[in-house]
Amino acid sequence: MFDPKECILYSGGAGGAEAEFGAQAERYGLQEVHFSFEGHQPARARGLRVLTSEELALKDVSLGYVSKLMNRTFSSAPKFRAVLQSICWQVSSGHEVFVVGSILPDGTVKGGTGWGAEYSKICNKPLYVFDQERKNWFQWVETEWRAAVDPIIGHHHFTGTGTRFLTDEGREAIAGLFARSFSR
């Protein structure tokens, strides 16, 4: 088990799952870095890191590639592109990734959150998703999702992201993750 003061949560600070990851990090005394950009209104201000346009450009992604990879069409609006770029900053900064959302039948995760999960797979990062519909944690293992029993945070630097539509079960899953990882 780590000393929480030595750990950093990387996130986006948006409402829902990211705000809850941040609240739990603050509760346990972890550092937080929430990547944002001009024009974005994060729910958490603690640890806010506003990326410059040059920094966002370093993580630019092909929307055609992302759409094809995830079997859906994404907006080409500049703000949506900045969201995807900031997600790349979140994922690349952590050594493992925890997501709260819903795993779709094609193995991707629903919504923009899904890009964080897919980028984690591309970067070969340990990846866990709490599926709010199935009310269970899953881990990506090589080419498939496998049930994960009570995962813990295993690295000093980790990413926590997910849906804006957090359920009570999702909130409890995040709280349980922190409790198991940083018991008081």
XYZ file of C-alpha atoms in Angstrom:
184
model
C 0.000 0.000 0.000
C 1.216 3.497 -0.884
C 1.375 6.605 1.222
C -1.446 8.665 -0.358
C 0.698 11.813 -0.191
C 3.054 10.199 -2.716
C 0.275 9.543 -5.226
C -1.152 11.650 -8.035
C -4.578 11.314 -9.641
C -4.710 12.496 -13.260
C -8.158 13.385 -14.514
C -10.198 15.980 -16.339
C -12.137 17.317 -13.372
C -15.467 17.151 -15.226
C -18.721 16.579 -13.375
C -19.699 12.999 -12.597
C -17.046 10.289 -12.327
C -14.060 12.627 -12.659
C -15.347 14.931 -9.925
C -15.885 11.909 -7.672
C -12.367 10.597 -8.350
C -11.109 14.054 -7.375
C -13.242 14.225 -4.222
C -11.920 10.843 -3.099
C -8.340 11.873 -3.893
C -8.765 14.976 -1.758
C -10.385 12.950 1.035
C -7.403 10.591 1.186
C -4.761 13.304 0.754
C -3.600 12.513 -2.788
C -2.364 15.146 -5.200
C -4.603 15.913 -8.167
C -3.904 17.107 -11.696
C -7.016 17.915 -13.721
C -6.229 18.649 -17.366
C -8.452 21.278 -18.896
C -8.357 23.863 -21.671
C -9.603 27.356 -22.377
C -13.404 27.413 -22.640
C -13.877 24.217 -20.621
C -15.697 24.461 -17.286
C -14.399 21.694 -14.976
C -16.282 20.777 -11.810
C -13.038 20.605 -9.781
C -10.564 23.441 -9.364
C -8.083 21.673 -7.068
C -5.029 20.723 -9.132
C -6.387 22.377 -12.274
C -3.885 22.403 -15.153
C -5.054 24.446 -18.133
C -3.348 23.175 -21.272
C -2.167 25.668 -23.885
C -3.162 25.281 -27.534
C 0.408 24.143 -28.227
C 0.187 21.464 -25.529
C -3.175 20.275 -26.853
C -1.693 20.029 -30.344
C 0.969 17.641 -29.015
C -1.823 15.113 -28.386
C -3.783 15.703 -31.583
C -5.691 12.706 -32.887
C -7.265 11.821 -36.203
C -11.024 11.955 -35.715
C -11.400 9.558 -38.644
C -9.120 7.057 -36.909
C -10.890 7.439 -33.555
C -14.318 7.086 -35.212
C -13.253 3.944 -37.083
C -11.563 2.421 -34.016
C -14.636 2.979 -31.872
C -17.303 2.169 -34.472
C -19.028 5.555 -34.152
C -18.858 9.061 -35.536
C -17.419 11.883 -33.465
C -17.897 15.609 -33.876
C -15.159 17.564 -35.609
C -15.900 20.644 -33.488
C -12.738 22.226 -32.045
C -14.014 21.867 -28.469
C -14.614 18.129 -28.912
C -11.134 17.727 -30.401
C -9.722 19.519 -27.332
C -11.639 17.090 -25.085
C -10.038 14.127 -26.882
C -6.602 15.759 -26.661
C -6.991 16.427 -22.935
C -8.025 12.790 -22.431
C -4.741 11.785 -24.089
C -2.896 13.931 -21.524
C -4.782 12.206 -18.700
C -4.073 8.690 -19.931
C -0.441 9.280 -20.872
C 0.274 10.802 -17.430
C -1.015 7.859 -15.380
C 0.598 4.415 -15.188
C -2.801 2.719 -14.929
C -6.326 3.822 -15.800
C -9.641 3.489 -13.964
C -12.838 4.308 -15.834
C -16.476 4.400 -14.760
C -18.970 3.945 -17.588
C -20.574 1.207 -19.659
C -18.856 -1.403 -21.814
C -20.672 -1.785 -25.130
C -21.162 -5.125 -26.950
C -18.299 -4.276 -29.354
C -15.881 -3.995 -26.397
C -15.595 -0.198 -26.457
C -16.791 2.044 -23.658
C -19.794 4.306 -24.211
C -19.378 8.018 -24.988
C -16.318 10.229 -25.060
C -15.089 8.285 -22.039
C -14.555 5.442 -24.469
C -11.642 7.267 -26.089
C -9.803 7.206 -22.745
C -10.282 3.452 -22.553
C -9.215 2.890 -26.172
C -6.182 5.136 -25.800
C -5.245 3.170 -22.663
C -5.363 -0.033 -24.710
C -3.184 1.538 -27.418
C -0.665 2.673 -24.771
C -0.775 -0.783 -23.156
C -1.715 0.657 -19.751
C -3.421 -1.477 -17.102
C -7.100 -0.628 -17.634
C -10.088 -1.177 -15.360
C -13.688 -0.210 -16.074
C -16.532 -0.206 -13.600
C -19.548 -0.989 -15.782
C -22.459 0.846 -14.184
C -25.048 -1.306 -15.972
C -23.514 -4.628 -14.902
C -22.434 -3.193 -11.531
C -19.020 -4.830 -11.721
C -15.358 -4.021 -12.366
C -13.691 -5.391 -15.509
C -10.050 -5.447 -16.570
C -8.778 -5.354 -20.155
C -6.522 -8.372 -20.627
C -4.783 -8.496 -24.035
C -7.899 -8.678 -26.269
C -10.898 -8.969 -23.958
C -12.655 -7.755 -20.848
C -12.452 -10.023 -17.818
C -14.252 -9.628 -14.506
C -11.998 -8.003 -11.901
C -12.637 -8.570 -8.228
C -11.969 -5.549 -6.022
C -9.147 -3.887 -7.987
C -6.743 -1.596 -6.152
C -4.635 1.331 -7.272
C -1.227 -0.212 -7.900
C 0.804 2.771 -9.107
C 1.715 6.127 -7.589
C 0.487 7.901 -10.737
C -2.903 6.805 -12.038
C -5.758 8.119 -14.134
C -9.399 8.278 -13.058
C -12.017 9.202 -15.636
C -15.516 8.338 -16.721
C -19.058 9.306 -17.437
C -20.737 12.540 -16.426
C -23.802 10.422 -15.608
C -22.515 8.798 -12.438
C -24.878 6.413 -10.650
C -24.873 5.612 -6.944
C -23.203 2.282 -7.803
C -20.490 4.112 -9.760
C -19.907 6.489 -6.844
C -19.662 3.512 -4.463
C -17.231 1.762 -6.831
C -14.896 4.771 -6.797
C -15.151 5.101 -3.007
C -14.432 1.375 -2.622
C -11.412 1.594 -4.924
C -9.893 4.329 -2.781
C -10.786 2.606 0.494
C -9.117 -0.660 -0.617
C -6.075 1.200 -1.930
C -5.563 3.725 0.864
C -7.139 2.252 3.994
C -6.936 4.710 6.820
